[in-house]
Coordinates of C-alpha atoms in Angstrom, one line a residue:
M1413 CA 129.2 138.3 -84.9
K1414 CA 126.5 138.4 -82.2
R1415 CA 123.8 138.2 -84.8
A1416 CA 125.4 135.2 -86.5
F1417 CA 125.9 133.5 -83.1
C1418 CA 122.2 133.9 -82.3
L1419 CA 121.3 132.5 -85.7
L1420 CA 123.4 129.5 -85.1
L1421 CA 121.7 128.9 -81.7
S1422 CA 118.3 129.1 -83.4
L1423 CA 119.4 126.5 -85.9
M1424 CA 120.8 124.0 -83.4
P1425 CA 117.5 122.2 -82.6
L1426 CA 117.0 121.7 -86.4
L1427 CA 120.6 120.4 -86.8
A1428 CA 120.1 118.1 -83.9
C1429 CA 117.1 116.5 -85.5
A1430 CA 118.7 116.1 -88.9
Q1431 CA 120.6 113.0 -87.9
K1432 CA 119.0 110.6 -85.4
S1433 CA 121.2 108.7 -82.9
L1434 CA 121.7 104.9 -82.8
N1435 CA 122.3 102.7 -79.8
A1436 CA 126.0 102.5 -78.9
D1437 CA 126.4 98.9 -80.1
V1438 CA 125.1 99.6 -83.6
Q1439 CA 126.9 102.9 -83.9
S1440 CA 130.2 101.3 -83.0
A1441 CA 129.6 98.5 -85.5
I1442 CA 128.9 100.8 -88.5
N1443 CA 131.8 103.1 -87.5
Q1444 CA 134.1 100.2 -88.0
I1445 CA 133.2 99.8 -91.7
D1446 CA 136.5 100.4 -93.3
T1447 CA 137.1 102.1 -96.6
N1448 CA 140.6 100.4 -96.9
R1449 CA 139.0 97.0 -96.7
I1450 CA 136.3 98.0 -99.3
K1451 CA 139.1 99.1 -101.6
A1452 CA 141.2 95.9 -100.9
H1453 CA 138.2 93.7 -101.8
V1454 CA 137.6 95.6 -105.1
V1455 CA 141.3 95.5 -105.9
Y1456 CA 141.4 91.7 -105.5
L1457 CA 138.1 90.9 -107.3
A1458 CA 138.9 93.2 -110.2
D1459 CA 142.5 92.0 -110.7
D1460 CA 143.4 90.8 -114.1
K1461 CA 144.3 87.3 -112.7
L1462 CA 140.5 86.7 -112.1
K1463 CA 139.9 87.4 -115.8
G1464 CA 136.6 89.1 -115.4
R1465 CA 135.0 86.5 -113.0
Q1466 CA 133.1 84.6 -115.7
P1467 CA 131.0 81.7 -114.4
G1468 CA 132.5 78.4 -115.1
K1469 CA 136.0 79.8 -115.4
E1470 CA 139.0 79.6 -113.1
G1471 CA 138.8 83.3 -112.3
Y1472 CA 135.2 83.0 -111.0
M1473 CA 136.3 80.1 -108.8
M1474 CA 139.1 82.3 -107.4
A1475 CA 136.4 84.8 -106.5
V1476 CA 134.3 82.1 -104.8
E1477 CA 137.3 81.0 -102.7
Y1478 CA 138.1 84.5 -101.8
I1479 CA 134.5 85.1 -100.5
E1480 CA 134.6 81.8 -98.6
K1481 CA 137.8 82.9 -96.9
Q1482 CA 136.3 86.3 -96.0
Y1483 CA 133.1 84.6 -94.7
K1484 CA 135.2 82.4 -92.4
E1485 CA 137.3 85.3 -91.1
I1486 CA 134.2 87.4 -90.5
G1487 CA 132.5 84.5 -88.6
L1488 CA 129.6 83.8 -90.9
Q1489 CA 128.1 80.4 -90.6
P1490 CA 127.8 78.3 -93.8
A1491 CA 124.3 78.5 -95.3
G1492 CA 124.8 76.8 -98.6
E1493 CA 124.5 73.1 -99.4
N1494 CA 125.8 70.2 -97.3
G1495 CA 127.2 72.4 -94.5
S1496 CA 129.2 74.5 -96.9
Y1497 CA 129.0 78.1 -98.1
R1498 CA 128.3 77.0 -101.7
Q1499 CA 125.2 76.3 -103.7
K1500 CA 126.0 74.6 -106.9
V1501 CA 124.2 76.1 -109.9
T1502 CA 124.0 74.3 -113.3
L1503 CA 124.1 76.9 -116.1
R1504 CA 122.9 75.8 -119.5
K1505 CA 123.4 77.4 -122.8
S1506 CA 120.8 76.2 -125.2
K1507 CA 121.2 76.7 -129.0
L1508 CA 118.7 76.1 -131.7
N1509 CA 119.6 73.6 -134.4
K1510 CA 118.3 75.5 -137.4
D1511 CA 118.8 72.6 -139.8
K1512 CA 116.4 70.5 -137.7
T1513 CA 113.8 73.3 -137.3
A1514 CA 110.7 73.3 -139.5
L1515 CA 107.1 74.6 -138.8
V1516 CA 104.0 74.4 -141.0
L1517 CA 101.0 76.7 -140.7
T1518 CA 97.6 75.1 -141.5
L1519 CA 95.1 77.7 -142.5
P1520 CA 91.3 77.4 -142.0
N1521 CA 90.7 76.2 -145.6
G1522 CA 93.2 73.4 -145.0
D1523 CA 96.0 74.9 -147.0
K1524 CA 99.5 74.2 -145.5
K1525 CA 102.1 76.9 -145.6
P1526 CA 105.7 75.9 -144.7
L1527 CA 107.2 78.7 -142.6
A1528 CA 110.6 80.2 -143.2
L1529 CA 112.9 80.5 -140.2
G1530 CA 114.1 84.0 -139.8
T1531 CA 111.5 85.4 -142.2
D1532 CA 108.1 84.1 -140.9
F1533 CA 109.1 83.0 -137.5
Y1534 CA 111.9 82.4 -134.9
V1535 CA 111.9 80.1 -132.0
Y1536 CA 113.9 80.1 -128.8
P1537 CA 115.9 76.9 -128.2
H1538 CA 114.3 74.8 -125.5
P1539 CA 116.2 74.8 -122.1
E1540 CA 114.8 71.5 -120.9
K1541 CA 114.3 69.2 -124.0
K1542 CA 116.5 68.6 -126.9
S1543 CA 113.7 67.6 -129.3
I1544 CA 110.2 69.0 -129.6
D1545 CA 107.3 67.9 -131.8
L1546 CA 104.3 70.3 -132.2
D1547 CA 100.8 69.9 -133.5
A1548 CA 98.4 72.4 -131.9
P1549 CA 95.6 74.8 -132.7
L1550 CA 96.1 78.6 -132.4
A1551 CA 94.4 81.2 -130.3
F1552 CA 94.9 85.0 -130.5
V1553 CA 95.1 86.6 -127.1
G1554 CA 95.6 90.2 -127.9
T1555 CA 98.5 91.6 -125.8
G1556 CA 98.8 88.4 -123.8
F1557 CA 98.3 89.8 -120.3
D1558 CA 96.3 88.2 -117.5
A1559 CA 96.6 91.2 -115.1
P1560 CA 93.3 92.4 -113.6
K1561 CA 95.2 95.0 -111.5
I1562 CA 96.0 97.0 -114.7
K1563 CA 92.6 96.0 -116.3
I1564 CA 94.0 93.8 -119.0
E1565 CA 92.4 90.3 -119.0
D1566 CA 93.2 89.0 -122.5
Y1567 CA 92.6 85.4 -121.5
K1568 CA 89.1 86.1 -120.0
G1569 CA 86.5 83.8 -121.5
L1570 CA 88.9 82.0 -123.8
D1571 CA 90.0 78.4 -123.7
V1572 CA 93.6 78.1 -124.7
K1573 CA 94.4 74.7 -123.1
G1574 CA 96.8 72.7 -125.4
K1575 CA 97.0 75.7 -127.8
I1576 CA 99.7 78.0 -129.1
V1577 CA 98.8 81.5 -128.3
V1578 CA 99.6 84.4 -130.7
I1579 CA 100.3 87.7 -129.1
L1580 CA 100.5 91.3 -130.5
R1581 CA 103.1 93.0 -128.3
K1582 CA 101.7 96.2 -126.8
V1583 CA 102.3 97.5 -123.2
P1584 CA 100.2 100.4 -121.9
D1585 CA 102.0 103.7 -121.8
N1586 CA 100.4 104.7 -118.5
L1587 CA 102.3 102.2 -116.3
S1588 CA 105.5 102.7 -114.3
A1589 CA 108.7 101.7 -116.0
N1590 CA 109.2 98.8 -113.5
V1591 CA 105.8 97.3 -114.3
K1592 CA 106.2 97.9 -118.1
L1593 CA 109.6 96.1 -118.2
H1594 CA 108.2 93.2 -116.2
L1595 CA 105.4 92.9 -118.7
Q1596 CA 107.8 93.1 -121.6
Y1597 CA 109.9 90.2 -120.5
P1598 CA 109.2 87.0 -122.6
A1599 CA 109.0 85.0 -119.5
T1600 CA 106.1 87.1 -118.2
L1601 CA 104.1 86.4 -121.3
Q1602 CA 105.0 82.7 -121.1
E1603 CA 103.9 82.5 -117.5
Y1604 CA 100.5 84.0 -118.2
A1605 CA 100.1 81.6 -121.1
A1606 CA 101.2 78.6 -119.1
K1607 CA 98.9 79.5 -116.2
N1608 CA 96.0 79.4 -118.7
G1609 CA 97.0 76.0 -120.1
A1610 CA 98.7 77.0 -123.4
I1611 CA 101.7 75.0 -124.7
G1612 CA 103.3 77.7 -126.9
V1613 CA 103.7 81.5 -127.3
L1614 CA 104.4 83.4 -130.5
V1615 CA 104.8 87.1 -130.2
C1616 CA 104.5 89.6 -133.0
N1617 CA 106.3 93.0 -132.4
Y1618 CA 105.1 95.8 -134.7
T1619 CA 108.4 97.7 -134.1
T1620 CA 110.7 94.9 -135.3
N1621 CA 111.8 95.3 -138.9
T1622 CA 112.8 92.4 -141.2
V1623 CA 116.5 92.8 -140.6
Q1624 CA 116.1 92.8 -136.8
F1625 CA 113.7 89.8 -137.0
K1626 CA 116.3 87.8 -138.9
A1627 CA 119.1 88.9 -136.5
I1628 CA 117.0 87.7 -133.5
S1629 CA 116.5 84.3 -135.3
N1630 CA 120.2 83.9 -136.1
N1631 CA 121.1 84.7 -132.5
M1632 CA 119.1 81.7 -131.3
S1633 CA 121.4 79.3 -133.2
V1634 CA 124.7 81.3 -132.8
N1635 CA 124.5 82.4 -129.1
G1636 CA 121.3 80.8 -127.9
I1637 CA 119.8 81.5 -124.4
G1638 CA 121.0 80.8 -120.9
A1639 CA 119.1 79.1 -118.1
A1640 CA 119.8 77.8 -114.6
I1641 CA 118.8 74.1 -114.5
L1642 CA 117.4 72.6 -111.3
P1643 CA 118.3 69.0 -110.3
D1644 CA 115.0 67.7 -111.7
G1645 CA 116.0 69.1 -115.1
T1646 CA 113.6 72.0 -115.1
R1647 CA 114.7 75.6 -115.6
A1648 CA 114.7 78.2 -112.8
S1649 CA 113.4 81.8 -113.3
S1650 CA 115.0 84.1 -115.8
A1651 CA 113.7 86.9 -118.0
S1652 CA 113.7 84.9 -121.3
A1653 CA 114.0 81.1 -120.7
F1654 CA 110.9 79.0 -120.7
G1655 CA 110.0 75.4 -120.0
G1656 CA 107.5 73.4 -118.1
K1657 CA 104.2 73.5 -120.0
I1658 CA 105.5 75.8 -122.7
Q1659 CA 106.9 73.7 -125.5
A1660 CA 107.6 76.5 -128.0
A1661 CA 108.2 80.2 -127.6
G1662 CA 109.3 82.7 -130.1
G1663 CA 108.0 85.2 -132.6
I1664 CA 106.2 85.7 -135.8
S1665 CA 106.6 88.5 -138.3
V1666 CA 104.1 91.2 -138.9
A1667 CA 103.6 90.0 -142.5
L1668 CA 102.8 86.4 -141.4
L1669 CA 100.4 87.6 -138.7
K1670 CA 98.7 89.8 -141.3
E1671 CA 98.3 86.8 -143.6
L1672 CA 97.1 84.6 -140.8
M1673 CA 94.4 87.1 -139.6
Q1674 CA 93.3 87.7 -143.2
A1675 CA 92.8 83.9 -143.6
E1676 CA 90.7 84.0 -140.4
G1677 CA 88.6 86.8 -141.8
E1678 CA 90.2 89.6 -139.7
D1679 CA 92.1 92.7 -140.5
L1680 CA 95.3 93.2 -138.6
E1681 CA 95.3 97.0 -138.9
S1682 CA 91.8 97.1 -137.3
I1683 CA 92.9 94.8 -134.6
W1684 CA 96.0 96.9 -133.8
K1685 CA 93.8 100.1 -133.6
A1686 CA 91.5 98.3 -131.2
V1687 CA 94.5 97.1 -129.1
E1688 CA 95.8 100.7 -128.9
T1689 CA 92.4 101.8 -127.4
G1690 CA 92.4 99.0 -124.9
K1691 CA 89.6 96.9 -126.4
Y1692 CA 89.3 93.1 -125.9
V1693 CA 90.3 91.4 -129.2
S1694 CA 91.1 87.9 -128.1
K1695 CA 89.6 85.0 -130.1
T1696 CA 89.9 81.3 -130.9
L1697 CA 91.5 80.7 -134.3
K1698 CA 90.8 77.9 -136.8
S1699 CA 94.4 77.7 -137.9
G1700 CA 97.1 75.5 -136.4
I1701 CA 100.9 75.0 -136.3
S1702 CA 102.8 71.7 -136.5
G1703 CA 106.4 70.9 -136.8
H1704 CA 109.6 70.0 -135.1
Y1705 CA 112.7 71.7 -133.7
E1706 CA 115.8 70.6 -131.8
S1707 CA 118.2 72.2 -129.4
T1708 CA 121.8 71.5 -128.2
F1709 CA 122.9 72.0 -124.7
D1710 CA 126.2 73.1 -123.1
D1711 CA 126.3 72.9 -119.3
I1712 CA 128.7 74.3 -116.8
E1713 CA 128.8 74.4 -113.0
S1714 CA 129.0 77.6 -111.0
Y1715 CA 128.2 78.6 -107.4
N1716 CA 126.3 81.0 -105.3
V1717 CA 128.1 81.7 -102.0
I1718 CA 125.9 81.9 -98.9
G1719 CA 126.7 82.6 -95.2
K1720 CA 124.6 83.8 -92.3
F1721 CA 124.6 85.2 -88.8
E1722 CA 121.9 83.5 -86.6
G1723 CA 119.4 85.9 -85.0
S1724 CA 119.1 86.4 -81.3
D1725 CA 115.4 85.9 -80.9
P1726 CA 114.3 82.3 -80.2
K1727 CA 111.4 82.5 -82.7
L1728 CA 112.4 85.2 -85.2
K1729 CA 115.9 83.7 -85.7
N1730 CA 114.1 81.3 -88.0
E1731 CA 113.3 84.1 -90.4
F1732 CA 115.8 85.7 -92.7
V1733 CA 116.8 89.0 -94.1
I1734 CA 118.9 88.6 -97.3
H1735 CA 121.8 90.8 -98.5
S1736 CA 122.4 89.8 -102.1
G1737 CA 124.8 90.9 -104.8
H1738 CA 126.3 89.3 -107.9
L1739 CA 129.8 88.0 -107.8
D1740 CA 130.2 87.4 -111.6
H1741 CA 131.1 89.7 -114.4
V1742 CA 131.4 89.1 -118.2
G1743 CA 134.9 87.6 -118.4
V1744 CA 137.3 88.1 -121.3
G1745 CA 136.0 89.6 -124.5
K1746 CA 136.6 91.8 -127.5
P1747 CA 139.7 93.9 -126.9
V1748 CA 139.2 97.6 -126.4
N1749 CA 142.4 99.7 -126.7
G1750 CA 144.4 96.5 -126.4
D1751 CA 142.7 95.3 -123.2
S1752 CA 140.4 92.2 -123.4
I1753 CA 139.8 91.6 -119.6
Y1754 CA 136.5 93.0 -118.4
N1755 CA 137.4 93.4 -114.8
G1756 CA 134.0 94.7 -113.4
A1757 CA 135.4 96.8 -110.7
H1758 CA 132.3 99.0 -110.3
D1759 CA 130.1 96.2 -111.7
N1760 CA 130.0 94.4 -109.2
A1761 CA 133.2 94.1 -107.3
S1762 CA 132.2 97.3 -105.5
G1763 CA 128.8 95.9 -104.4
V1764 CA 130.4 92.6 -103.2
A1765 CA 133.0 94.6 -101.3
C1766 CA 130.3 96.7 -99.6
A1767 CA 128.4 93.5 -98.7
L1768 CA 131.5 92.0 -97.1
E1769 CA 131.9 95.1 -95.0
I1770 CA 128.2 95.0 -94.0
A1771 CA 128.8 91.4 -92.8
R1772 CA 131.9 92.5 -90.9
A1773 CA 129.9 95.2 -89.2
Y1774 CA 127.4 92.5 -88.1
S1775 CA 130.2 90.5 -86.6
K1776 CA 131.1 93.5 -84.4
L1777 CA 127.6 93.6 -82.7
A1778 CA 127.6 92.4 -79.1
T1779 CA 124.0 91.3 -79.6
K1780 CA 122.9 90.1 -83.0
P1781 CA 119.5 91.3 -84.4
K1782 CA 116.4 89.3 -83.8
R1783 CA 116.1 87.8 -87.2
S1784 CA 119.0 86.0 -89.0
I1785 CA 121.0 87.9 -91.5
V1786 CA 122.1 86.1 -94.7
F1787 CA 124.7 87.1 -97.3
A1788 CA 124.0 85.5 -100.7
L1789 CA 126.5 86.4 -103.4
M1790 CA 125.1 85.2 -106.7
T1791 CA 126.5 83.8 -109.9
A1792 CA 125.4 84.5 -113.5
E1793 CA 123.6 87.8 -113.0
E1794 CA 125.2 89.0 -116.2
L1795 CA 123.8 86.0 -118.0
G1796 CA 120.2 86.9 -117.1
L1797 CA 119.8 86.8 -113.3
L1798 CA 120.4 83.1 -113.4
G1799 CA 122.0 82.5 -110.0
S1800 CA 119.4 84.4 -108.0
G1801 CA 116.7 82.6 -110.1
Y1802 CA 118.2 79.3 -109.0
F1803 CA 118.4 80.5 -105.3
T1804 CA 114.8 81.7 -105.2
A1805 CA 113.6 78.5 -106.9
L1806 CA 115.6 76.2 -104.6
P1807 CA 116.7 78.3 -101.6
T1808 CA 119.0 76.8 -99.0
L1809 CA 116.7 78.4 -96.4
P1810 CA 112.9 78.0 -96.1
K1811 CA 111.5 80.4 -98.8
D1812 CA 108.5 81.3 -96.7
K1813 CA 110.8 82.5 -93.9
I1814 CA 112.7 85.0 -96.2
V1815 CA 111.2 88.4 -95.2
A1816 CA 113.2 90.8 -97.4
D1817 CA 116.1 91.1 -99.9
I1818 CA 118.5 94.1 -100.0
N1819 CA 120.5 93.9 -103.1
T1820 CA 123.9 95.6 -103.7
D1821 CA 124.7 95.9 -107.4
M1822 CA 127.0 98.5 -108.8
P1823 CA 126.7 101.3 -106.3
T1824 CA 128.8 103.4 -108.8
L1825 CA 131.0 105.1 -106.2
L1826 CA 131.9 108.1 -108.4
A1827 CA 131.1 110.9 -105.9
P1828 CA 130.5 111.5 -102.2
L1829 CA 127.2 109.9 -101.2
E1830 CA 124.6 112.4 -99.9
S1831 CA 121.3 111.0 -101.2
V1832 CA 120.0 107.5 -101.9
A1833 CA 117.3 106.2 -104.2
P1834 CA 115.9 102.9 -103.0
L1835 CA 114.7 101.2 -106.2
G1836 CA 111.4 99.5 -105.7
A1837 CA 110.9 100.6 -102.1
E1838 CA 107.8 102.6 -103.2
H1839 CA 106.1 99.3 -103.7
S1840 CA 106.4 98.1 -100.1
S1841 CA 106.8 99.1 -96.5
L1842 CA 110.6 99.2 -97.0
W1843 CA 110.3 102.8 -98.1
K1844 CA 109.8 103.9 -94.5
V1845 CA 112.6 101.6 -93.4
V1846 CA 115.1 103.3 -95.8
E1847 CA 114.0 106.7 -94.6
E1848 CA 114.7 105.7 -91.0
A1849 CA 118.0 104.1 -91.9
A1850 CA 119.1 107.1 -94.0
G1851 CA 118.2 109.5 -91.2
Y1852 CA 120.7 107.8 -88.9
V1853 CA 123.6 108.5 -91.3
G1854 CA 122.5 111.9 -92.5
L1855 CA 121.4 110.9 -96.0
N1856 CA 118.5 112.2 -98.1
V1857 CA 116.1 109.8 -99.7
E1858 CA 114.6 110.4 -103.1
P1859 CA 112.6 108.5 -105.7
D1860 CA 114.3 106.7 -108.6
P1861 CA 116.2 109.5 -110.5
D1862 CA 116.0 107.4 -113.7
P1863 CA 112.4 106.3 -113.6
T1864 CA 112.2 105.3 -117.2
E1865 CA 114.9 102.7 -116.9
G1866 CA 112.9 100.1 -115.0
R1867 CA 116.0 99.3 -112.8
F1868 CA 114.0 97.6 -110.1
V1869 CA 113.4 94.6 -112.3
R1870 CA 116.9 94.5 -113.9
S1871 CA 119.1 93.0 -111.1
D1872 CA 119.0 90.1 -108.7
Q1873 CA 116.3 91.6 -106.4
Y1874 CA 113.8 90.9 -109.3
N1875 CA 113.8 87.2 -108.7
F1876 CA 113.0 87.8 -105.0
V1877 CA 110.2 90.0 -106.1
K1878 CA 108.9 87.3 -108.5
A1879 CA 109.0 84.9 -105.5
G1880 CA 106.7 87.4 -103.6
I1881 CA 109.4 88.7 -101.3
P1882 CA 109.7 92.5 -100.8
A1883 CA 113.0 93.7 -102.1
I1884 CA 115.0 96.9 -102.8
H1885 CA 118.2 97.9 -104.5
I1886 CA 119.7 101.1 -103.2
K1887 CA 121.4 103.4 -105.7
Y1888 CA 122.7 106.9 -105.6
G1889 CA 120.3 109.8 -105.6
Y1890 CA 121.0 112.7 -107.8
K1891 CA 118.7 115.6 -107.0
K1892 CA 119.8 116.7 -103.5
T1893 CA 123.5 116.5 -103.8
T1894 CA 125.5 119.6 -103.1
I1895 CA 129.1 118.5 -103.6
E1896 CA 128.6 117.0 -107.1
K1897 CA 126.4 119.5 -108.9
D1898 CA 125.5 117.4 -111.9
L1899 CA 126.0 113.8 -110.7
A1900 CA 123.4 112.4 -113.2
A1901 CA 125.5 113.7 -116.1
K1902 CA 128.7 112.4 -114.6
V1903 CA 127.3 108.9 -114.1
K1904 CA 126.0 108.9 -117.7
V1905 CA 129.4 109.9 -119.1
W1906 CA 131.0 107.2 -117.0
R1907 CA 128.5 104.5 -118.1
D1908 CA 128.8 105.4 -121.8
A1909 CA 132.6 105.1 -121.6
N1910 CA 133.0 102.2 -119.2
Y1911 CA 129.9 100.0 -118.5
H1912 CA 130.6 96.4 -119.5
K1913 CA 134.0 97.5 -121.0
P1914 CA 137.6 96.6 -120.0
S1915 CA 138.0 100.2 -118.6
D1916 CA 135.7 99.3 -115.7
E1917 CA 138.7 98.7 -113.5
V1918 CA 140.3 100.1 -110.3
N1919 CA 141.4 103.7 -110.9
D1920 CA 141.0 107.1 -109.5
T1921 CA 137.2 107.3 -110.4
F1922 CA 136.4 105.6 -107.0
I1923 CA 135.3 107.7 -104.0
W1924 CA 136.0 105.1 -101.3
S1925 CA 134.4 107.1 -98.5
A1926 CA 131.1 106.8 -100.4
G1927 CA 131.5 103.0 -100.1
K1928 CA 131.5 103.3 -96.3
K1929 CA 128.4 105.4 -96.3
Y1930 CA 126.7 103.1 -98.8
A1931 CA 127.5 100.1 -96.6
Q1932 CA 126.2 101.8 -93.5
V1933 CA 122.8 102.6 -94.9
N1934 CA 122.4 99.1 -96.3
F1935 CA 123.4 97.6 -93.0
L1936 CA 120.9 99.8 -91.1
V1937 CA 118.1 98.8 -93.5
S1938 CA 118.6 95.1 -92.9
Y1939 CA 119.1 95.7 -89.1
L1940 CA 115.8 97.6 -88.8
V1941 CA 114.0 94.9 -90.7
A1942 CA 115.6 92.2 -88.6
Q1943 CA 114.6 93.9 -85.4
N1944 CA 111.0 94.7 -86.3
P1945 CA 108.5 91.9 -85.1
E1946 CA 106.4 92.7 -88.2
R1947 CA 107.6 91.5 -91.6
P1948 CA 107.9 93.9 -94.5
T1949 CA 104.8 93.9 -96.7
W1950 CA 103.8 95.0 -100.2
N1951 CA 101.7 98.0 -100.3
K1952 CA 98.0 97.0 -100.4
G1953 CA 96.8 96.7 -104.0
D1954 CA 100.3 97.4 -105.5
F1955 CA 101.0 95.6 -108.8
F1956 CA 103.8 93.6 -107.3
E1957 CA 101.6 92.4 -104.5
T1958 CA 98.7 91.3 -106.6
N1959 CA 100.3 90.2 -109.9
V1960 CA 103.7 88.7 -109.1
G1961 CA 104.8 85.9 -106.9
K1962 CA 101.3 84.3 -106.9

């Protein structure tokens, strides 16, 4: 017994250092984060009467009204449009009219080859214009990247102004998953093309077979693509929608590209081998494409819901730290076991509930932090990050005064929270902030436990990143847990059975106490950022500092 007591005494200094102390005001605020309120928010937002919170539907508006009521009770000031909590977002579904779509390839010898939609090419419906006429020369730009940081400059020395660029899709294997997924998005290739003056982008993917190619083409006319449309009629940021200088975007088949390059005196297989070894293969082509296509539009109105606490510092209160999260889910869909309502309890009623409790904790502070704290609950994340794309394109606050975004999306409260993984924090000074915040509440910090998934660029924080704003998304860590021995496997089993399915509803899978801990650490991250006179910064030379948001 004496020996054990002595051992305990020897460990006490280490135990005392394991969890740092906060000032009494902040400690009291985060202690008041209430698991019962978190549960109550989730229960309401995931109720069948909201019918899956689909943008443009009554159930989503019920969610908006619920958030507005909570904001008022908490004491958040309106930070939307016209003195309200709302920011109206026009969501457009564009569909291709395949009966009025026809392209012709003109080869170097003057021969004209009519192209077959779904066999030779597909084209995305245009999100801004209902009718497009094309007549432009072609240029081959290799993998289509203009990214000196990763030593790929496919546009270097090439004039593509007014041309349609042809791209052979290939992303280097030695990049992080976040960078690779960013580069794979159609919008990224379109942005590089537009920056260099091109008016069109056609991508050839070696891994797409003929059945998949036709299915992609059919999808453009059956389901189309979504976009958030700004008041001037242009589209906001999304992963797939284009517009502006780009008049046509889509794909061409391997067979057509092979025929095209042969007509240009080139061998596609040799080009592909050169691309795989990182060689520069871009060149001007003598061929061109002409034709016409039309799109139909279906517009609906939805809303982001935005409130704020004004900061206490006379100068820094004019800068903003954002807590974001998506309010929408996928609505009513195909029945599974007789249930057709996709409630979205974990995705993302739980993230919204935690954000509301973070806001309530801020309301308890006797002295607000130096910077202002903003809560922006977004629409249409499930449709392609459209609400956050609209907000970052047309923020209700000065964009250059937004210093950071902390996104809460699907915390997946399936086990006690012992370790956190701040997605994307490794790209900026926010990593150290998370480490400090986690230390105050006794949490471990670890790198992304699913690094191949590219999750940093798959939720609303991505649009803040694209706007040049440091951002993170805190998820569960798996490696250092002690209570749940194989949390990674448990989460995978849950996702396979319930993600984007009607079974994502309120049940005994929730560990509500984890929601409190999750809200506490997110609160402390924003609080520390708001208190620091220095703004968060991207790590010097990081890909997202030098290649995105510029």
